[in-house]
Short mmCIF file of C-alpha atoms in Angstrom, two decimals:
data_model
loop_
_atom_site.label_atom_id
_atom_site.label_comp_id
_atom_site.label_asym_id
_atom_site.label_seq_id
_atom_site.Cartn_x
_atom_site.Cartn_y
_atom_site.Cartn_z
CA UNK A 492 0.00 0.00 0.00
CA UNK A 493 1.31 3.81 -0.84
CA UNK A 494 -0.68 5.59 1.18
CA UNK A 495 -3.34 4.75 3.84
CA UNK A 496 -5.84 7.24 2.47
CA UNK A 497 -7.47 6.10 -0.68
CA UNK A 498 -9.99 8.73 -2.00
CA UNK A 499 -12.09 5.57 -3.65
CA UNK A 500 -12.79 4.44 -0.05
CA UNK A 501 -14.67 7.09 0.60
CA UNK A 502 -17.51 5.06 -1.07
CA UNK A 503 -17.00 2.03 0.92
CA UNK A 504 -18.10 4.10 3.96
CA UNK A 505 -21.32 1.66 4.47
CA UNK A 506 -19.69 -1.06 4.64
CA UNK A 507 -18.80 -0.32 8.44
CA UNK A 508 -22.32 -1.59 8.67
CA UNK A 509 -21.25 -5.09 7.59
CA UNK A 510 -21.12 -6.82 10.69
CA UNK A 511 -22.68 -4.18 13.27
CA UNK A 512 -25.66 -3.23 11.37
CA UNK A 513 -27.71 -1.65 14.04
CA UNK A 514 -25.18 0.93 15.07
CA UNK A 515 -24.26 1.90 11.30
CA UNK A 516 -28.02 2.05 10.87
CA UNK A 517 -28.38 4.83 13.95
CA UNK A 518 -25.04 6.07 12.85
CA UNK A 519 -26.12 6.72 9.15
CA UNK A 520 -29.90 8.18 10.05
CA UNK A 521 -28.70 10.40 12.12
CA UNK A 522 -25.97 11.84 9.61
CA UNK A 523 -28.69 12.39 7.29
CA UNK A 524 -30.57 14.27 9.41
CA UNK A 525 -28.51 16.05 10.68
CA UNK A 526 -27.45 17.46 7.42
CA UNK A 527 -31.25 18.17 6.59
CA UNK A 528 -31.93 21.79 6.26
CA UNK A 529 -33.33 22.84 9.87
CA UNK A 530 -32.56 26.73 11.52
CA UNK A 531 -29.53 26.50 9.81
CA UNK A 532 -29.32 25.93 5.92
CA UNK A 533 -27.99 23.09 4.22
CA UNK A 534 -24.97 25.14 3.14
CA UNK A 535 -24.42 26.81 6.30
CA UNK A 536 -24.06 23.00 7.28
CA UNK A 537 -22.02 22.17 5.15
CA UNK A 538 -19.49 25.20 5.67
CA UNK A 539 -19.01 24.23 9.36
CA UNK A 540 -18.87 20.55 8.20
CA UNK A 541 -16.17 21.61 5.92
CA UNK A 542 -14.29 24.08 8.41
CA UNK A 543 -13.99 21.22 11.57
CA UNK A 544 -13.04 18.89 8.13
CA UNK A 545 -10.02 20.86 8.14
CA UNK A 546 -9.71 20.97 12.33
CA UNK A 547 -9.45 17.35 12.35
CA UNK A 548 -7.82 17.01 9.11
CA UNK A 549 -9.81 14.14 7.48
CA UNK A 550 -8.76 13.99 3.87
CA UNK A 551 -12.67 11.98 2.99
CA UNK A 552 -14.24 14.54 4.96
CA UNK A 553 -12.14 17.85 3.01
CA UNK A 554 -13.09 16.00 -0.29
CA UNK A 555 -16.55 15.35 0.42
CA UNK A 556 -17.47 18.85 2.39
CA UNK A 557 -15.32 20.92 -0.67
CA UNK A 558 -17.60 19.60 -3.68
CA UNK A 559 -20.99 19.69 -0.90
CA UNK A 560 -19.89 23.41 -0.28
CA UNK A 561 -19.90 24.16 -4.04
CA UNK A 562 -22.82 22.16 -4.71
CA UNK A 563 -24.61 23.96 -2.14
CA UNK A 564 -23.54 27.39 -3.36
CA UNK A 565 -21.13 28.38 -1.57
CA UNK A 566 -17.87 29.88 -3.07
CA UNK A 567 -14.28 29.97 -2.23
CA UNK A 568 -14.09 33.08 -0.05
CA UNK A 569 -16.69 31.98 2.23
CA UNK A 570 -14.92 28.55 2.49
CA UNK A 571 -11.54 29.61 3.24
CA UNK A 572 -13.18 32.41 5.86
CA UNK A 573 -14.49 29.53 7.29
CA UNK A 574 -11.50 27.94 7.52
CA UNK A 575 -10.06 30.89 8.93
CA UNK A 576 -12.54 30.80 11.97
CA UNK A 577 -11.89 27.19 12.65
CA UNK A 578 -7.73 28.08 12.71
CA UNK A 579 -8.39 31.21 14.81
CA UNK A 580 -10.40 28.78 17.72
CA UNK A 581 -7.58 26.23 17.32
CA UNK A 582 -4.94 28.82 17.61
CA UNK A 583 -6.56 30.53 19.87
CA UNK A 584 -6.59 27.70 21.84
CA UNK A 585 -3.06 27.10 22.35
CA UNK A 586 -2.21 30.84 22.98
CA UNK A 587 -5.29 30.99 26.01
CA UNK A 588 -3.52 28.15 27.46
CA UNK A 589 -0.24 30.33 27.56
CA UNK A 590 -2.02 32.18 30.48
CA UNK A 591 -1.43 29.12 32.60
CA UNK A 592 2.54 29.54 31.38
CA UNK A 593 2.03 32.81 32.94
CA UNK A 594 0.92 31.85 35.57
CA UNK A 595 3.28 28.94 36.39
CA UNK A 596 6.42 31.01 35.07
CA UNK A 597 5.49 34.09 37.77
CA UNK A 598 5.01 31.47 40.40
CA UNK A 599 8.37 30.21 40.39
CA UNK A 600 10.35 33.35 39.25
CA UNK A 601 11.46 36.27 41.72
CA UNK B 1294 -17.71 9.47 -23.02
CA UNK B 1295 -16.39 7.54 -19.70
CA UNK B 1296 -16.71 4.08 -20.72
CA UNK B 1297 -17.27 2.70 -17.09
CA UNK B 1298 -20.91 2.82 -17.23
CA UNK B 1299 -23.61 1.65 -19.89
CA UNK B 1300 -24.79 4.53 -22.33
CA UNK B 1301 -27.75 6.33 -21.51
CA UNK B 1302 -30.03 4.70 -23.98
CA UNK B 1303 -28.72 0.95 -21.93
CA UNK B 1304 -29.61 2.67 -18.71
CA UNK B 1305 -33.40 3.37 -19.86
CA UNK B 1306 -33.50 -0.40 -21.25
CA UNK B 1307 -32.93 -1.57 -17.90
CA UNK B 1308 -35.27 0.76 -16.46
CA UNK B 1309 -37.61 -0.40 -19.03
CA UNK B 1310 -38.33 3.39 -20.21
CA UNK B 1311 -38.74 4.38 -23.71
CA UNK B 1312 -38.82 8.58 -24.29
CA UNK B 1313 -40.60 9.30 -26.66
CA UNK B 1314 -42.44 12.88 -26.99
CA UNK B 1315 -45.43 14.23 -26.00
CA UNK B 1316 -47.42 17.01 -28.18
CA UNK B 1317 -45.07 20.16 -28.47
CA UNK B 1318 -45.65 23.11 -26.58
CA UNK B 1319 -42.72 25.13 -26.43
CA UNK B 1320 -40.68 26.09 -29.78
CA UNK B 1321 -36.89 26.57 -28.74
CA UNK B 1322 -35.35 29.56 -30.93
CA UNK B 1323 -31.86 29.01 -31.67
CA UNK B 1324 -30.62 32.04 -33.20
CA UNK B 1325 -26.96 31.11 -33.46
CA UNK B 1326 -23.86 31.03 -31.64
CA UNK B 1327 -23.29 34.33 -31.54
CA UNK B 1328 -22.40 35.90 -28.18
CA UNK B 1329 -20.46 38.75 -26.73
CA UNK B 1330 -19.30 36.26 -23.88
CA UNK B 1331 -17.28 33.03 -24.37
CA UNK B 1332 -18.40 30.91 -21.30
CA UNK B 1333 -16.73 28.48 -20.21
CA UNK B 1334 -19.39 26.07 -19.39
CA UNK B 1335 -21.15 26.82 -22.69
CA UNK B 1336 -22.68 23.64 -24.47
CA UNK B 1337 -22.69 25.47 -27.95
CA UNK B 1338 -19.19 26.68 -27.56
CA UNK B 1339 -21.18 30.32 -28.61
CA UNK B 1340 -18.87 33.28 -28.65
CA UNK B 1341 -17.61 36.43 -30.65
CA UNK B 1342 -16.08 34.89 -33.65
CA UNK B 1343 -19.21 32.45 -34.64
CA UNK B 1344 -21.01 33.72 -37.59
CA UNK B 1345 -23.83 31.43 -37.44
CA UNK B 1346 -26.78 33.66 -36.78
CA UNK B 1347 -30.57 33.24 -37.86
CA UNK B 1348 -31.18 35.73 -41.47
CA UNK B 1349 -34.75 36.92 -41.60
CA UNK B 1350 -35.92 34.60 -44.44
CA UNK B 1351 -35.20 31.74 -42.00
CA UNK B 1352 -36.75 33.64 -39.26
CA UNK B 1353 -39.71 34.04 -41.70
CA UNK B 1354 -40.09 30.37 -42.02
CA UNK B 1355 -39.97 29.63 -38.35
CA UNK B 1356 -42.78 32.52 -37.76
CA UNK B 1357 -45.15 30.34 -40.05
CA UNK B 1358 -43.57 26.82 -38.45
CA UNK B 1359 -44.80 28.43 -35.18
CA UNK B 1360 -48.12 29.46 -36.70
CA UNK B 1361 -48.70 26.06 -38.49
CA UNK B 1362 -47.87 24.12 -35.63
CA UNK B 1363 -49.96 25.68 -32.64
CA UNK B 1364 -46.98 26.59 -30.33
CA UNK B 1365 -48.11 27.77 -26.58
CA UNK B 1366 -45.18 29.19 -26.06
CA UNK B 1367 -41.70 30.33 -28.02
CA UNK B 1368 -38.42 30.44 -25.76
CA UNK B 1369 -35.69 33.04 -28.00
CA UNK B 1370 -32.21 31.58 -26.99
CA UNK B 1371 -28.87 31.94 -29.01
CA UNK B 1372 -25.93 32.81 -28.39
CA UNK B 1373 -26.69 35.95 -27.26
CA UNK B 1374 -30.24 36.50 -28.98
CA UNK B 1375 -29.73 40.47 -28.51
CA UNK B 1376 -26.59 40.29 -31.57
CA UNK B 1377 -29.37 39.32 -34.00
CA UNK B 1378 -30.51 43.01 -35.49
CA UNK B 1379 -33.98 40.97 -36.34
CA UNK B 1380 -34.31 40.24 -32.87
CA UNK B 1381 -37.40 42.75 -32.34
CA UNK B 1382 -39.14 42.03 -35.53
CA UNK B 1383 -39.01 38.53 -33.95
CA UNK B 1384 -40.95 38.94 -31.49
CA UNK B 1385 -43.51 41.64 -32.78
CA UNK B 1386 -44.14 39.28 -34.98
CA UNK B 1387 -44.06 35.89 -33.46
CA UNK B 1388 -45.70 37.19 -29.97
CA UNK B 1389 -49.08 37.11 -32.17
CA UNK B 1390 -48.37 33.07 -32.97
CA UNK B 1391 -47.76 31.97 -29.69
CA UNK B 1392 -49.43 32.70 -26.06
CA UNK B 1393 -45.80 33.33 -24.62
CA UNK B 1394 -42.38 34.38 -25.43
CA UNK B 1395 -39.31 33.62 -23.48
CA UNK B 1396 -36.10 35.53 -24.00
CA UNK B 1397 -32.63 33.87 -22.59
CA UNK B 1398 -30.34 36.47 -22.02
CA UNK B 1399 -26.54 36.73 -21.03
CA UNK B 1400 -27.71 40.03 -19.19
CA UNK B 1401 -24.46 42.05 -20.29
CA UNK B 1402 -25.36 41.73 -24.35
CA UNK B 1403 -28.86 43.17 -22.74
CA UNK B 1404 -26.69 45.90 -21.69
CA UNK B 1405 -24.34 46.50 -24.69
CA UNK B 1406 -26.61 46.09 -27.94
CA UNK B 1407 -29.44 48.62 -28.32
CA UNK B 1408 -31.79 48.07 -24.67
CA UNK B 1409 -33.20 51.38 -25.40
CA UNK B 1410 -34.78 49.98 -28.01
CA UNK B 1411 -35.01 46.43 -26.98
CA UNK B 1412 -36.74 46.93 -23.67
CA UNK B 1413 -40.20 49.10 -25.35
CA UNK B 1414 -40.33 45.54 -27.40
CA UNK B 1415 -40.09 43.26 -24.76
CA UNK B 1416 -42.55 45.20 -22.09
CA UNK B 1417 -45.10 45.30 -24.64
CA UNK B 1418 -45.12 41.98 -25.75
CA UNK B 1419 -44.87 40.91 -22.54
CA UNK B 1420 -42.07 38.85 -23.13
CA UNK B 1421 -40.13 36.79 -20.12
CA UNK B 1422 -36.80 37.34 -19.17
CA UNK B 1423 -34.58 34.17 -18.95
CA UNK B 1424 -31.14 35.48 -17.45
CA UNK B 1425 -27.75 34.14 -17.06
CA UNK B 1426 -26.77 34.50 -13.12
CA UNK B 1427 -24.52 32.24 -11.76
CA UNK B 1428 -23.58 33.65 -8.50
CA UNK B 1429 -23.50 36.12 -5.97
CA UNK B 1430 -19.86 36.12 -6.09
CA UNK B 1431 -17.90 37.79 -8.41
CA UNK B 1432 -14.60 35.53 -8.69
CA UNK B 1433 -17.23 32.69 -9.41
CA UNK B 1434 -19.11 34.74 -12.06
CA UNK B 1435 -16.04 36.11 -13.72
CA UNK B 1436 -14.85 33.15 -14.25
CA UNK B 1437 -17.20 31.32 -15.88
CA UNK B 1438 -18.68 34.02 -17.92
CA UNK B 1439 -15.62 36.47 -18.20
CA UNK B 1440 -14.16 39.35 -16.95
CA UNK B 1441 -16.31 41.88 -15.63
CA UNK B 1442 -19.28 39.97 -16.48
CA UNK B 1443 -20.60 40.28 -12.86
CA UNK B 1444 -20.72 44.00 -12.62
CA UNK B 1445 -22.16 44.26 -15.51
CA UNK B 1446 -24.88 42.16 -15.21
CA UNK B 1447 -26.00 43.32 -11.36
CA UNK B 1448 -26.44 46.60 -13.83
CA UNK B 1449 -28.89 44.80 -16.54
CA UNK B 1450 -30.75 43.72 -13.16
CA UNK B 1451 -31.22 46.96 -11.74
CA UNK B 1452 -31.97 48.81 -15.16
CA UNK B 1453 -34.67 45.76 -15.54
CA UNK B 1454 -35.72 46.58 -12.25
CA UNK B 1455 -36.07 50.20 -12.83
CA UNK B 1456 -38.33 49.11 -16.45
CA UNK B 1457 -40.71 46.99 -13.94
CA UNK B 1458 -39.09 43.17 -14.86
CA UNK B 1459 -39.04 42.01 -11.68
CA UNK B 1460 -41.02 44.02 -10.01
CA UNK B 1461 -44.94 43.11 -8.27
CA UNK B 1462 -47.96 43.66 -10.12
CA UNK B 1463 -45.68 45.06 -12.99
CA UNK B 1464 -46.36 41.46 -14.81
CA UNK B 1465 -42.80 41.62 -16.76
CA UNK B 1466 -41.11 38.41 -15.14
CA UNK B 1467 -37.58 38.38 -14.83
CA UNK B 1468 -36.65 34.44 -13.49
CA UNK B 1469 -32.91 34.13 -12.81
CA UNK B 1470 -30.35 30.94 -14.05
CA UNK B 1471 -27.44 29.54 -12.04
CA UNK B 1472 -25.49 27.01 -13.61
CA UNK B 1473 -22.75 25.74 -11.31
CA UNK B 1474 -18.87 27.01 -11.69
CA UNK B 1475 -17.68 24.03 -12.55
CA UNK B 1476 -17.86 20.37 -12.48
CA UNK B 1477 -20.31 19.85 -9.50
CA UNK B 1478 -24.22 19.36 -9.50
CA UNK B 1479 -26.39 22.94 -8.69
CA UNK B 1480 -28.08 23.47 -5.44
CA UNK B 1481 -31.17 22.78 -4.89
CA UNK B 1482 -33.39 25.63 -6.51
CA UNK B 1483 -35.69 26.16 -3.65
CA UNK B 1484 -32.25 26.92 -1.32
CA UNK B 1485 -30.89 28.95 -4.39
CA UNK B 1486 -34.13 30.86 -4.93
CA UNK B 1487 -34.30 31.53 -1.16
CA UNK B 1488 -30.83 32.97 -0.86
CA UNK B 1489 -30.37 34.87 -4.03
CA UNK B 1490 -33.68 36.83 -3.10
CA UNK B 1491 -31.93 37.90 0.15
CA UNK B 1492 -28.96 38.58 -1.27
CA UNK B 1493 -30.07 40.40 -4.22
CA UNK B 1494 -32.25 42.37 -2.33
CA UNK B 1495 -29.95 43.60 0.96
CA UNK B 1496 -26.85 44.51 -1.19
CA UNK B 1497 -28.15 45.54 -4.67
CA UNK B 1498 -32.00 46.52 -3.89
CA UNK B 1499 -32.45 43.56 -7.18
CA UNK B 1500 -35.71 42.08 -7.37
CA UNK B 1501 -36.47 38.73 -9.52
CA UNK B 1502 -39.41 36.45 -10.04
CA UNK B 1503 -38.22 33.05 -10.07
CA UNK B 1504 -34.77 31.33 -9.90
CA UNK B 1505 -33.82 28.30 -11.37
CA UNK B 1506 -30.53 25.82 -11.13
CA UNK B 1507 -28.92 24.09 -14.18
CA UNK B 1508 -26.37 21.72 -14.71
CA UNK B 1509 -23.66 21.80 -16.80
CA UNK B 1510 -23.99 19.46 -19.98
CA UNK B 1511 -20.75 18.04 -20.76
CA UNK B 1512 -20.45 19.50 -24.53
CA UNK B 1513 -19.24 22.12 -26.58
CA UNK B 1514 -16.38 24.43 -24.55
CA UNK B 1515 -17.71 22.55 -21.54
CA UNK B 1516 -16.13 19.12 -22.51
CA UNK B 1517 -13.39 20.68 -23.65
CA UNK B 1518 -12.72 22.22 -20.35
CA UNK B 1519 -13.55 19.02 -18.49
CA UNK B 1520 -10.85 17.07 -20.43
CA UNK B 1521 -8.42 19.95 -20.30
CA UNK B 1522 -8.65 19.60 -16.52
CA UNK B 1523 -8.66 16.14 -16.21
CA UNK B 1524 -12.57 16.11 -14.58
CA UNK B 1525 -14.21 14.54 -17.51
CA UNK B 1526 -14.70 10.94 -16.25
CA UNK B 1527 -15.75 12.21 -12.78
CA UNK B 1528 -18.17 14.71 -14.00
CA UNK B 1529 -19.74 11.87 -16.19
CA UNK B 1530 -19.80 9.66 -13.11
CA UNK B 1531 -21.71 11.96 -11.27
CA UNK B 1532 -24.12 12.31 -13.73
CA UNK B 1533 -24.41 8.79 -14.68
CA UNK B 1534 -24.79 7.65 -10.12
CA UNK B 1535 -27.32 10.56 -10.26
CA UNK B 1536 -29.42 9.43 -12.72
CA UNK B 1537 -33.15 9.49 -11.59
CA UNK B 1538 -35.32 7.78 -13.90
CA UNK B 1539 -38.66 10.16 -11.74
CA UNK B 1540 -37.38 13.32 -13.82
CA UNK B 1541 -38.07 11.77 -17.34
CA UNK B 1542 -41.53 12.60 -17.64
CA UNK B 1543 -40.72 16.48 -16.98
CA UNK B 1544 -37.42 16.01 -19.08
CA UNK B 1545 -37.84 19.30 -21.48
CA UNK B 1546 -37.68 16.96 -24.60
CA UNK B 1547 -40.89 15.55 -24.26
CA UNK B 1548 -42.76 19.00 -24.57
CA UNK B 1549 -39.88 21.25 -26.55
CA UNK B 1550 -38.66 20.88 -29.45
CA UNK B 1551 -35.60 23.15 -31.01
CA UNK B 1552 -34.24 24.75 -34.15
CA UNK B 1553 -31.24 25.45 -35.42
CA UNK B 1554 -30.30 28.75 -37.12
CA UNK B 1555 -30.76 27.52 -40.41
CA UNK B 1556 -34.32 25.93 -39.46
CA UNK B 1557 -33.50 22.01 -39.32
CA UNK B 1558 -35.36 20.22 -35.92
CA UNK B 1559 -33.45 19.34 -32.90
CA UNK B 1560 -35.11 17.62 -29.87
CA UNK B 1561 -33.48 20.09 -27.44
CA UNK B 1562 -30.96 22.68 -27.71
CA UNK B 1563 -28.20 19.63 -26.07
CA UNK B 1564 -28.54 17.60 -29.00
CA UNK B 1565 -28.56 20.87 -31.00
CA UNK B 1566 -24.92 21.59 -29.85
CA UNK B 1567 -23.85 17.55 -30.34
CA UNK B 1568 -25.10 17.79 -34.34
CA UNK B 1569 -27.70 15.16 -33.46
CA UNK B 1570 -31.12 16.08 -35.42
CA UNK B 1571 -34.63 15.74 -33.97
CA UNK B 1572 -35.27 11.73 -33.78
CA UNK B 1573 -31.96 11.41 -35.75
CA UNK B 1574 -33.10 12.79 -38.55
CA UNK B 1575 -31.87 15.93 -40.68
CA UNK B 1576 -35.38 17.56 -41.00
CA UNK B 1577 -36.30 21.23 -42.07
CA UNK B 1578 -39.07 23.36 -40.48
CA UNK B 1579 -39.88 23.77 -44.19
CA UNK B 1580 -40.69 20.43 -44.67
CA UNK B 1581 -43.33 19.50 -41.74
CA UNK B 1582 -46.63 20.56 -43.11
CA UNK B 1583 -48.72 20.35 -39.37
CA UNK B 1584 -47.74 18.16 -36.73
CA UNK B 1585 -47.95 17.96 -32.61
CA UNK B 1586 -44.67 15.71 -32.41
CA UNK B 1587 -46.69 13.47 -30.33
CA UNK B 1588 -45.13 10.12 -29.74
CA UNK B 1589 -42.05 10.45 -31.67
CA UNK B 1590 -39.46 9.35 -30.78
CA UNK B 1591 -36.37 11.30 -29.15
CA UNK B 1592 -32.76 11.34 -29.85
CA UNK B 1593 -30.19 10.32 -26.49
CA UNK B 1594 -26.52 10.45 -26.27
CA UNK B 1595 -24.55 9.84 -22.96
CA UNK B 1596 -25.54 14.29 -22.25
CA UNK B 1597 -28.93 13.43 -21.44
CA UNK B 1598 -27.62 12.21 -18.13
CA UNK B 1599 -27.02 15.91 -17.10
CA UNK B 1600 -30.83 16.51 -17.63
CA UNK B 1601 -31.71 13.47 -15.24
CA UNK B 1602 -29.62 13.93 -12.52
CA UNK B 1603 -31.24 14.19 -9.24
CA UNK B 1604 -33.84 16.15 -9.58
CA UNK B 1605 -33.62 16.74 -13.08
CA UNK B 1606 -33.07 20.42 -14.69
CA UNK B 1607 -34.90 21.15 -17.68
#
């Protein structure tokens, strides 16, 4: 094998269900629905989908939520804004946590 | 054609379908390929340099075609329809044939060739507006349509606006069409509709009547472009998985029926650009004496996936 990520797998998805149907089957309805436009659109939906695609950098899921974006009508400003959100909360994240550094480093220093 | 699936005549075999026509409503205008744009997604490859436009004798004979043949409805489609200086006599003269006339237009050659004149003829034949608008976003616009094509055409939609197309209780309908920038399926009309209305409305003060989503038929500059970027066999995958044998009773071919320039019969304005005449045969409006169409059969080619996918587009 060359890689472990094959983008032709991405179709095989269902066959997870193969030998626990029941949970696939929950797994799978729920998806859908939760995809189905509700108080948020289905491209709104689809542009967070696409944004935490990136935050937990699934190459199926960047494939898949990239072509659903477009489909949906989005374009490639608001998809790389949203992108931008999703990389200002992760960085975000790291440089919040420097406050503890802070307060750690002042503890021990005179 | 991708090769991996069967051909869209084996796929309505195993479905057990057979298309064949109903009587013809609508008479599809072809006036010719030529365009002041040179889309990229265009099926007829239409653009500056074609020369193939509709003369007035051939007009002529489509005007009695129409007549002899008990049209409902005429849709005006090129090309850009507004290059052809007969344009108005067109429709003066065909809007007392037929119930209702449908104009396609690029928007911008609305703009550039003669509106002041144009627009009197339209409001008073009450003819619809068919217009080209792919998205609310410039980059995407631009470049599928050219540069500056965006611009130009949010002004066509505000002068329209400012005529009463568009507008309530003005009765001049002005319905909006998004093909997609690239090679991916539309959205869903009803979500397009919804959005472009806001849209329209909060930045540009743009109203519309109805907006519609079309896919991209893999022809003309289209194919070209596909193969050029190596998203031809994809792009006929997805039409080919998304085939939905529901849409082939609304398919546009049952009720439509097309002509060329020169006046020979198409059964849509897809098998127009592939060179494949109506029922496979080279016929000229010239030659059918009166006729409804009804239960002829129709011409298919691997395209006609485009027109069943998902929903369907027509």
């Amino acid at each position: 094998m060359e890689t472990y990520y094959n983008p032709a797998d991405l179709l095989k998805f269902n066959n997870i269900g193969k030998d626990v149907p029941e949970l696939a089957k929950k797994f799978f309805e729920y998806y859908g629905a939760v995809f189905l436009e509700g108080e948020l659109s289905e491209r709104e939906k689809s542009l967070i989908a696409l944004a935490v695609a990136h935050t937990i950098q699934c190459p199926y899921c960047i494939d898949a939520y990239t072509k659903a974006c477009l489909e949906k009508g989005s374009n490639l400003a608001e998809m790389t804004e949203a992108l931008h959100v999703v990389t200002a909360i992760r960085g975000g994240a790291s440089l919040v946590h420097g406050v503890q550094m802070r307060n750690v480093a002042e503890k021990l220093s005179i | 054609m991708a090769d991996s699936f069967p051909s869209f005549f084996e796929t309505l075999k195993q479905h057990g379908l057979v298309l064949k026509r109903k009587p013809a409503e609508i008479l599809q205008i072809n006036l010719g390929r030529l365009c002041n744009q040179a889309c990229k997604h265009c099926h007829l490859s239409a653009g500056p340099h074609k020369r193939d436009i509709m003369n007035r004798n051939t007009m002529d004979e489509v005007i009695d075609f129409a007549q002899r043949c008990k049209f409902k409805a005429v849709d005006i489609t090129g090309g850009a329809p507004e290059m052809n200086p007969d344009l108005p006599y067109l429709i003066e003269t065909i809007s007392s044939v037929a119930d209702q006339v449908m104009l396609r237009s690029n928007l911008s050659a609305l703009l550039d060739y003669s509106h002041d004149q144009l627009i009197p003829v339209l409001k008073k034949n009450r003819v619809i507006l068919v217009s080209s608008f792919p998205s609310l976003n410039p980059a995407q616009t631009d470049s599928q349509r050219g540069i500056g094509v965006f611009e130009k055409s949010i002004e066509a939609l505000m002068l329209l606006n400012r005529q009463g197309y568009g507008m309530d209780g003005t009765g001049f309908l002005l319905n909006l069409v998004s093909n997609p920038s690239g090679a991916f399926l539309p959205s869903s009309q009803k979500a397009l509709e919804k959005r472009y209305r806001e849209i329209l409305k909060k930045k540009w003060g743009i109203n519309f009547n109805n907006a519609y989503t079309f896919a991209n038929v893999p022809l003309g500059r289209f194919e070209a472009w596909l193969q050029q970027s190596g998203n031809y066999d994809d792009y006929l995958t997805l039409l080919y998985k998304s085939f939905n044998p529901c849409t082939l009773p609304g398919l546009m071919c049952r009720n439509q029926i097309s002509v060329s320039f020169d006046g020979y019969l198409f059964d849509c304005d897809f098998n127009l650009a592939a060179g494949v005449y109506k029922a496979f045969e080279k016929t000229h409006i010239s030659q059918i004496r009166v006729s409804s169409f009804d239960k002829d059969p129709i011409a298919v080619g691997n395209h006609c996936y485009t027109c069943t996918a998902g929903t369907g587009f027509t």
